[in-house]
Amino acid sequence: MTVESPFLTLGIETSCDDTAVCVLENQRTVLAQGISSQIEEHAPFGGVVPEVASRCHQEALLPLLRRTLEKAGIHNPARQLSLIAVTAGPGLVGSLLVGVMSAKALAQAWEVSLVGVNHLEGHLFANVAVHPSLEPPFLSLIVSGGHTEIVFVRSFGEYELLGETKDDAVGEAYDKVAKLLGLGYPGGPEVDRLAREGDPDAFPLPVPLEHSDEIGFSFSGLKTAVLWVLRRLEKEGKPIPVAHVCASFQKAAVASLVGKVRLAVLRSGVRRVAVSGGVAANSALRNALSALPGVEIFLPPLSLCTDNAVMIAAAGYNIYRRGFFSDLSLSPDPSLPLSR
Ligand SMILES: Nc1ncnc2c1ncn2[C@@H]1O[C@H](COP(=O)(O)OP(=O)(O)OP(=O)(O)O)[C@@H](O)[C@H]1O
Ligand SMILES: [Mg+2]
């Protein structure tokens, strides 16, 4: 009797400012994972500096890879690994290059199959990696630093964009509001924390596209509305009630996201909604979506909301099982669309 060896995928994610590596067994069992965050390097600039990000990935990736393989008990990668899944886009080209070139070199040296993964398909798979019951068709709300969109997942690999933001992503709006308030970077978690102590009705702010019947988002006007509130308070010589401003901004941002999810559910008739991306960690959004009547909401644990390699490995495994893989001509595409 032969014992079938497990299918082990090495996941590599370097699309923005997190260097992440993991070893995934089949679709859901994480054997080891590691993340090297660059927050400290970018914080003085109040945002991600692309050149700094690429250099940090270059320094972090190989030591992180060595530690993660060791933790997963991979002593002979050429024999033990079945697949290398790497983020190929969208993202910062210099950051993507570090991951893609490293993955190609490793795939060639170890003679292991390679698959390039779309980062957004990765975010979508953060939920698949932890919810065995999540099968298409379902809707996916992706809310991150660079994207805000609702995708109809007809089947794995068949994605239809139902709506997206016309300007800023919601995570970007959180970061910009945090900057206006003099809070740290990234601003989302801090605004979320302070909002819990504030009054969401202190400053009535417009809910973006509230009265439009299109599935779409817009957050730059909301950010400007916050700026006007701050300017008015300043002019009146009043102190800035930071927690109240955070709570008021968050109320409008969350209402917009929840309203458009409700609309997408009504229009499509699909009642299962998976939420992912950094802003899926937001406490108010998680609560509001979970309270939607007649809708089944899937949320990843907080660690799989922001960028990580587990979601990339999970997507890569699924893509490979569907019969797709990449060859050594794989190159990063900063604006790779979500389609296959
Ligand atoms: N609790 C929270 N509340 C609101 N926003 C949050 C929270 N936690 C993280 N964020 C936001 O999530 C964003 C980071 O998410 P993520 O890492 O998925 O984005 P990204 O990888 O930079 O963008 P993309 O995936 O679109 O390329 C930041 O804008 C951050 O402020
Ligand atoms: Mg991301």
XYZ file of C-alpha atoms and ligand atoms in Angstrom:
372
model
C 0.000 0.000 0.000
C 1.390 3.417 -0.900
C 0.655 6.449 1.221
C -0.094 9.488 -0.944
C 2.126 12.405 0.056
C 0.320 15.663 0.909
C 0.117 18.446 -1.685
C 2.236 21.251 -0.268
C 2.090 24.777 -1.700
C 4.658 27.433 -0.891
C 2.889 30.824 -0.962
C 4.801 34.073 -1.524
C 3.238 37.551 -1.260
C 5.177 40.794 -1.868
C 2.682 43.029 -3.696
C 2.815 46.029 -1.366
C 4.453 46.505 2.032
C 4.178 43.064 3.676
C 6.604 40.263 2.893
C 4.706 37.036 3.563
C 5.487 33.348 3.131
C 3.550 30.211 4.051
C 3.356 26.478 3.496
C -0.172 25.214 2.919
C -1.218 21.567 2.842
C -4.021 21.017 0.305
C -6.659 23.783 0.431
C -6.760 24.748 4.109
C -4.115 23.343 6.445
C -1.460 25.933 7.253
C 1.787 24.183 8.225
C 3.681 27.430 8.820
C 3.432 31.095 7.928
C 5.475 34.224 8.464
C 5.051 37.932 7.798
C 7.617 40.684 7.857
C 5.866 44.042 8.141
C 7.388 47.274 6.840
C 5.110 49.585 8.826
C 8.019 51.100 10.793
C 9.956 51.904 7.611
C 6.993 53.645 5.927
C 5.424 55.319 8.994
C 7.663 58.459 8.902
C 6.382 59.125 5.345
C 2.704 58.541 6.217
C 2.314 55.991 3.407
C 4.096 53.310 1.396
C 7.253 54.482 -0.418
C 7.649 52.088 -3.383
C 11.456 52.153 -3.519
C 11.722 51.487 0.232
C 9.175 48.669 -0.096
C 11.170 46.803 -2.783
C 14.385 47.056 -0.785
C 12.679 45.780 2.367
C 11.181 42.793 0.490
C 14.614 41.970 -0.882
C 16.139 41.954 2.605
C 13.273 40.105 4.284
C 12.230 37.420 1.814
C 14.986 34.799 1.956
C 15.446 34.730 5.775
C 11.646 34.552 6.171
C 11.455 31.752 3.616
C 14.175 29.772 5.406
C 12.427 30.146 8.796
C 8.994 29.265 7.410
C 10.210 26.149 5.588
C 11.993 25.006 8.748
C 8.852 25.571 10.853
C 6.809 23.558 8.344
C 9.297 20.684 8.502
C 10.400 21.144 4.888
C 14.027 19.982 4.808
C 14.062 18.957 1.163
C 11.892 21.472 -0.755
C 12.609 19.871 -4.129
C 11.045 16.622 -2.943
C 8.453 17.873 -0.471
C 6.910 20.897 -2.217
C 4.369 20.408 -5.006
C 3.743 24.019 -6.046
C 4.981 27.590 -5.630
C 2.219 30.229 -5.728
C 3.297 33.852 -5.999
C 1.429 37.143 -6.310
C 1.909 38.404 -9.879
C -0.237 41.582 -9.599
C -1.839 44.003 -9.082
C 0.550 45.900 -6.829
C 3.761 47.916 -6.840
C 5.944 46.707 -9.673
C 9.210 46.812 -7.704
C 7.634 44.883 -4.827
C 6.013 42.304 -7.126
C 9.332 41.800 -8.944
C 11.066 40.606 -5.782
C 8.465 37.897 -5.150
C 8.011 36.807 -8.772
C 11.732 36.608 -9.573
C 12.453 34.710 -6.360
C 9.577 32.288 -7.016
C 10.768 31.654 -10.565
C 14.341 31.000 -9.404
C 13.141 28.601 -6.687
C 10.735 26.809 -9.055
C 13.539 26.260 -11.519
C 16.118 25.208 -8.934
C 13.747 22.793 -7.157
C 11.874 21.713 -10.313
C 8.540 22.546 -8.688
C 5.450 23.839 -10.556
C 4.765 27.569 -10.480
C 1.551 29.563 -10.513
C 1.120 33.344 -10.625
C -1.820 34.543 -8.526
C -3.898 37.696 -8.849
C -3.711 39.477 -5.485
C -7.476 40.130 -5.499
C -8.243 36.485 -6.191
C -5.960 35.912 -3.210
C -8.055 38.206 -0.974
C -11.129 36.306 -2.135
C -9.517 33.007 -1.142
C -8.819 34.221 2.418
C -12.397 33.133 3.112
C -12.179 29.893 1.132
C -9.096 28.972 3.182
C -11.074 29.030 6.440
C -14.688 28.255 5.481
C -15.052 24.765 3.952
C -18.750 25.462 3.337
C -18.045 28.489 1.110
C -18.730 27.296 -2.434
C -19.732 29.407 -5.467
C -21.950 31.101 -6.371
C -21.332 33.861 -3.850
C -20.613 37.590 -3.751
C -17.243 38.865 -2.630
C -16.801 42.321 -1.105
C -13.111 43.202 -1.345
C -12.238 46.199 0.814
C -8.547 47.017 1.030
C -5.977 49.778 0.770
C -6.157 49.811 -3.021
C -9.555 48.308 -3.883
C -13.244 48.507 -3.017
C -15.324 46.215 -5.148
C -18.133 43.699 -5.233
C -17.415 40.638 -7.344
C -19.866 37.908 -8.331
C -18.076 34.568 -8.012
C -20.001 32.388 -10.483
C -17.481 29.587 -10.042
C -13.848 29.595 -8.961
C -12.077 31.337 -11.822
C -15.238 32.948 -13.213
C -15.490 36.418 -11.732
C -17.802 39.265 -12.690
C -17.174 42.759 -11.354
C -20.534 44.142 -10.172
C -19.236 47.467 -8.902
C -16.131 49.276 -7.701
C -14.957 52.618 -6.385
C -14.822 55.609 -8.707
C -11.969 57.214 -6.778
C -10.360 56.311 -3.429
C -10.498 52.822 -1.957
C -12.141 52.676 1.470
C -8.845 51.689 3.176
C -7.162 54.656 1.518
C -9.944 56.918 2.866
C -9.376 55.531 6.391
C -5.635 56.221 6.015
C -6.195 59.752 4.691
C -8.691 60.637 7.443
C -6.199 59.301 9.997
C -3.521 61.528 8.474
C -5.821 64.592 8.689
C -6.323 63.786 12.381
C -2.601 63.348 13.001
C -2.964 59.637 13.767
C -0.352 57.004 12.855
C 0.027 54.900 9.719
C -1.776 52.720 8.727
C -4.753 54.677 9.971
C -7.557 52.124 9.636
C -7.012 50.201 12.883
C -6.537 53.437 14.880
C -9.663 55.119 13.440
C -11.592 51.891 14.149
C -10.355 51.851 17.779
C -11.092 55.540 18.424
C -14.494 55.349 16.688
C -15.632 52.910 19.383
C -15.175 55.695 21.973
C -16.880 58.406 19.910
C -20.410 59.503 19.010
C -21.228 58.488 15.407
C -23.905 61.206 15.246
C -21.618 64.044 16.389
C -20.995 65.182 12.788
C -23.588 64.079 10.215
C -21.562 63.197 7.096
C -22.907 62.251 3.649
C -23.151 58.525 2.904
C -21.444 58.172 -0.504
C -23.835 57.288 -3.376
C -26.597 56.640 -0.831
C -29.372 57.664 -3.226
C -27.871 56.196 -6.392
C -29.201 52.871 -7.654
C -25.827 51.792 -9.011
C -23.564 49.281 -7.309
C -20.552 51.521 -6.846
C -18.502 53.405 -4.294
C -16.848 56.791 -3.876
C -14.877 57.844 -0.808
C -12.984 60.954 -1.809
C -15.989 63.259 -1.147
C -16.432 61.762 2.314
C -12.770 62.394 3.095
C -13.188 66.014 1.925
C -16.303 66.357 4.112
C -14.149 65.359 7.100
C -11.582 67.975 6.071
C -14.297 70.685 6.034
C -15.461 69.672 9.529
C -11.882 69.987 10.797
C -11.393 73.367 9.057
C -14.651 74.694 10.547
C -13.700 73.602 14.071
C -10.259 75.153 13.630
C -11.767 78.450 12.422
C -14.100 78.490 15.418
C -11.088 77.873 17.669
C -12.614 74.658 19.008
C -10.583 71.567 19.930
C -10.893 68.582 17.570
C -12.959 65.791 19.184
C -10.923 63.076 17.424
C -13.020 60.094 18.569
C -16.265 61.779 17.465
C -14.801 62.573 14.034
C -13.600 58.949 13.663
C -17.006 57.591 14.687
C -18.873 59.927 12.312
C -16.599 59.079 9.372
C -16.842 55.369 10.104
C -20.644 55.508 10.323
C -20.884 56.976 6.796
C -18.205 54.685 5.288
C -19.771 51.530 6.744
C -23.297 52.614 5.744
C -22.096 52.995 2.160
C -20.486 49.525 2.073
C -23.446 47.810 3.739
C -25.969 49.624 1.498
C -24.237 48.484 -1.682
C -23.890 44.913 -0.422
C -27.641 44.917 0.236
C -28.243 46.231 -3.310
C -25.933 43.613 -4.876
C -27.719 40.836 -2.966
C -31.122 42.123 -4.138
C -30.034 42.477 -7.777
C -28.184 39.151 -8.044
C -30.401 37.063 -5.786
C -27.183 35.628 -4.276
C -27.389 35.637 -0.489
C -23.894 34.477 0.463
C -21.349 37.269 0.829
C -17.657 36.818 1.594
C -15.799 39.899 2.850
C -12.030 40.297 2.675
C -9.145 42.775 2.476
C -7.688 44.922 5.248
C -10.924 46.824 5.978
C -12.694 43.476 6.578
C -10.910 43.708 9.956
C -13.056 46.741 10.815
C -15.243 46.039 13.848
C -18.188 48.226 12.776
C -18.257 46.741 9.279
C -18.101 43.176 10.614
C -20.976 43.879 13.019
C -23.160 45.705 10.492
C -22.758 43.066 7.777
C -23.331 40.196 10.214
C -26.624 41.855 11.227
C -27.984 41.962 7.637
C -31.165 39.881 7.617
C -31.349 36.970 5.180
C -27.673 37.245 4.173
C -24.996 34.723 5.103
C -21.752 36.595 5.771
C -18.319 34.949 5.635
C -15.424 36.772 7.306
C -11.779 35.719 7.572
C -9.944 35.896 10.904
C -8.217 39.264 11.396
C -4.817 37.782 10.449
C -6.105 36.887 6.961
C -7.760 40.262 6.255
C -4.627 42.254 5.454
C -1.980 40.908 3.062
C -0.753 37.399 3.838
C 0.642 34.389 1.981
C -2.029 31.889 3.090
C -4.611 33.476 0.790
C -2.120 33.394 -2.113
C -1.255 29.725 -1.523
C -4.966 28.834 -1.183
C -5.794 30.599 -4.474
C -2.712 29.090 -6.177
C -3.681 25.572 -5.083
C -7.198 26.061 -6.467
C -5.948 27.543 -9.771
C -3.507 24.634 -10.217
C -6.280 22.113 -9.502
C -8.324 23.820 -12.217
C -5.515 23.003 -14.635
C -3.662 26.310 -14.863
C -0.030 27.012 -14.103
C 2.657 29.478 -15.146
C 5.951 29.026 -16.906
C 9.182 30.938 -16.448
C 7.895 33.774 -18.647
C 5.725 34.860 -15.675
C 6.283 38.554 -15.042
C 4.663 41.006 -12.640
C 1.733 43.062 -13.874
C 0.999 46.082 -11.625
C -2.545 46.369 -13.003
C -3.428 42.700 -13.534
C -7.227 42.406 -13.928
C -9.232 39.844 -11.961
C -10.122 37.332 -14.652
C -9.004 33.950 -15.831
N -9.696 47.737 11.563
C -9.591 48.391 10.416
N -10.522 49.304 10.052
C -10.439 49.975 8.885
N -9.430 49.830 8.021
C -8.471 48.938 8.322
C -8.493 48.167 9.516
N -7.390 47.368 9.528
C -6.716 47.618 8.386
N -7.352 48.566 7.662
C -6.944 49.165 6.380
O -6.695 48.124 5.454
C -5.743 48.592 4.472
C -4.697 47.541 4.245
O -5.334 46.399 3.716
P -4.628 45.470 2.667
O -3.308 45.040 3.221
O -5.577 44.408 2.276
O -4.469 46.506 1.468
P -3.379 46.568 0.361
O -2.784 45.223 0.172
O -2.479 47.718 0.671
O -4.248 46.931 -0.910
P -4.682 45.940 -2.104
O -4.983 44.626 -1.510
O -5.869 46.616 -2.675
O -3.518 45.918 -3.019
C -5.172 49.897 5.011
O -5.751 50.962 4.276
C -5.635 49.907 6.470
O -5.822 51.206 6.988
Mg -3.998 43.477 -0.222
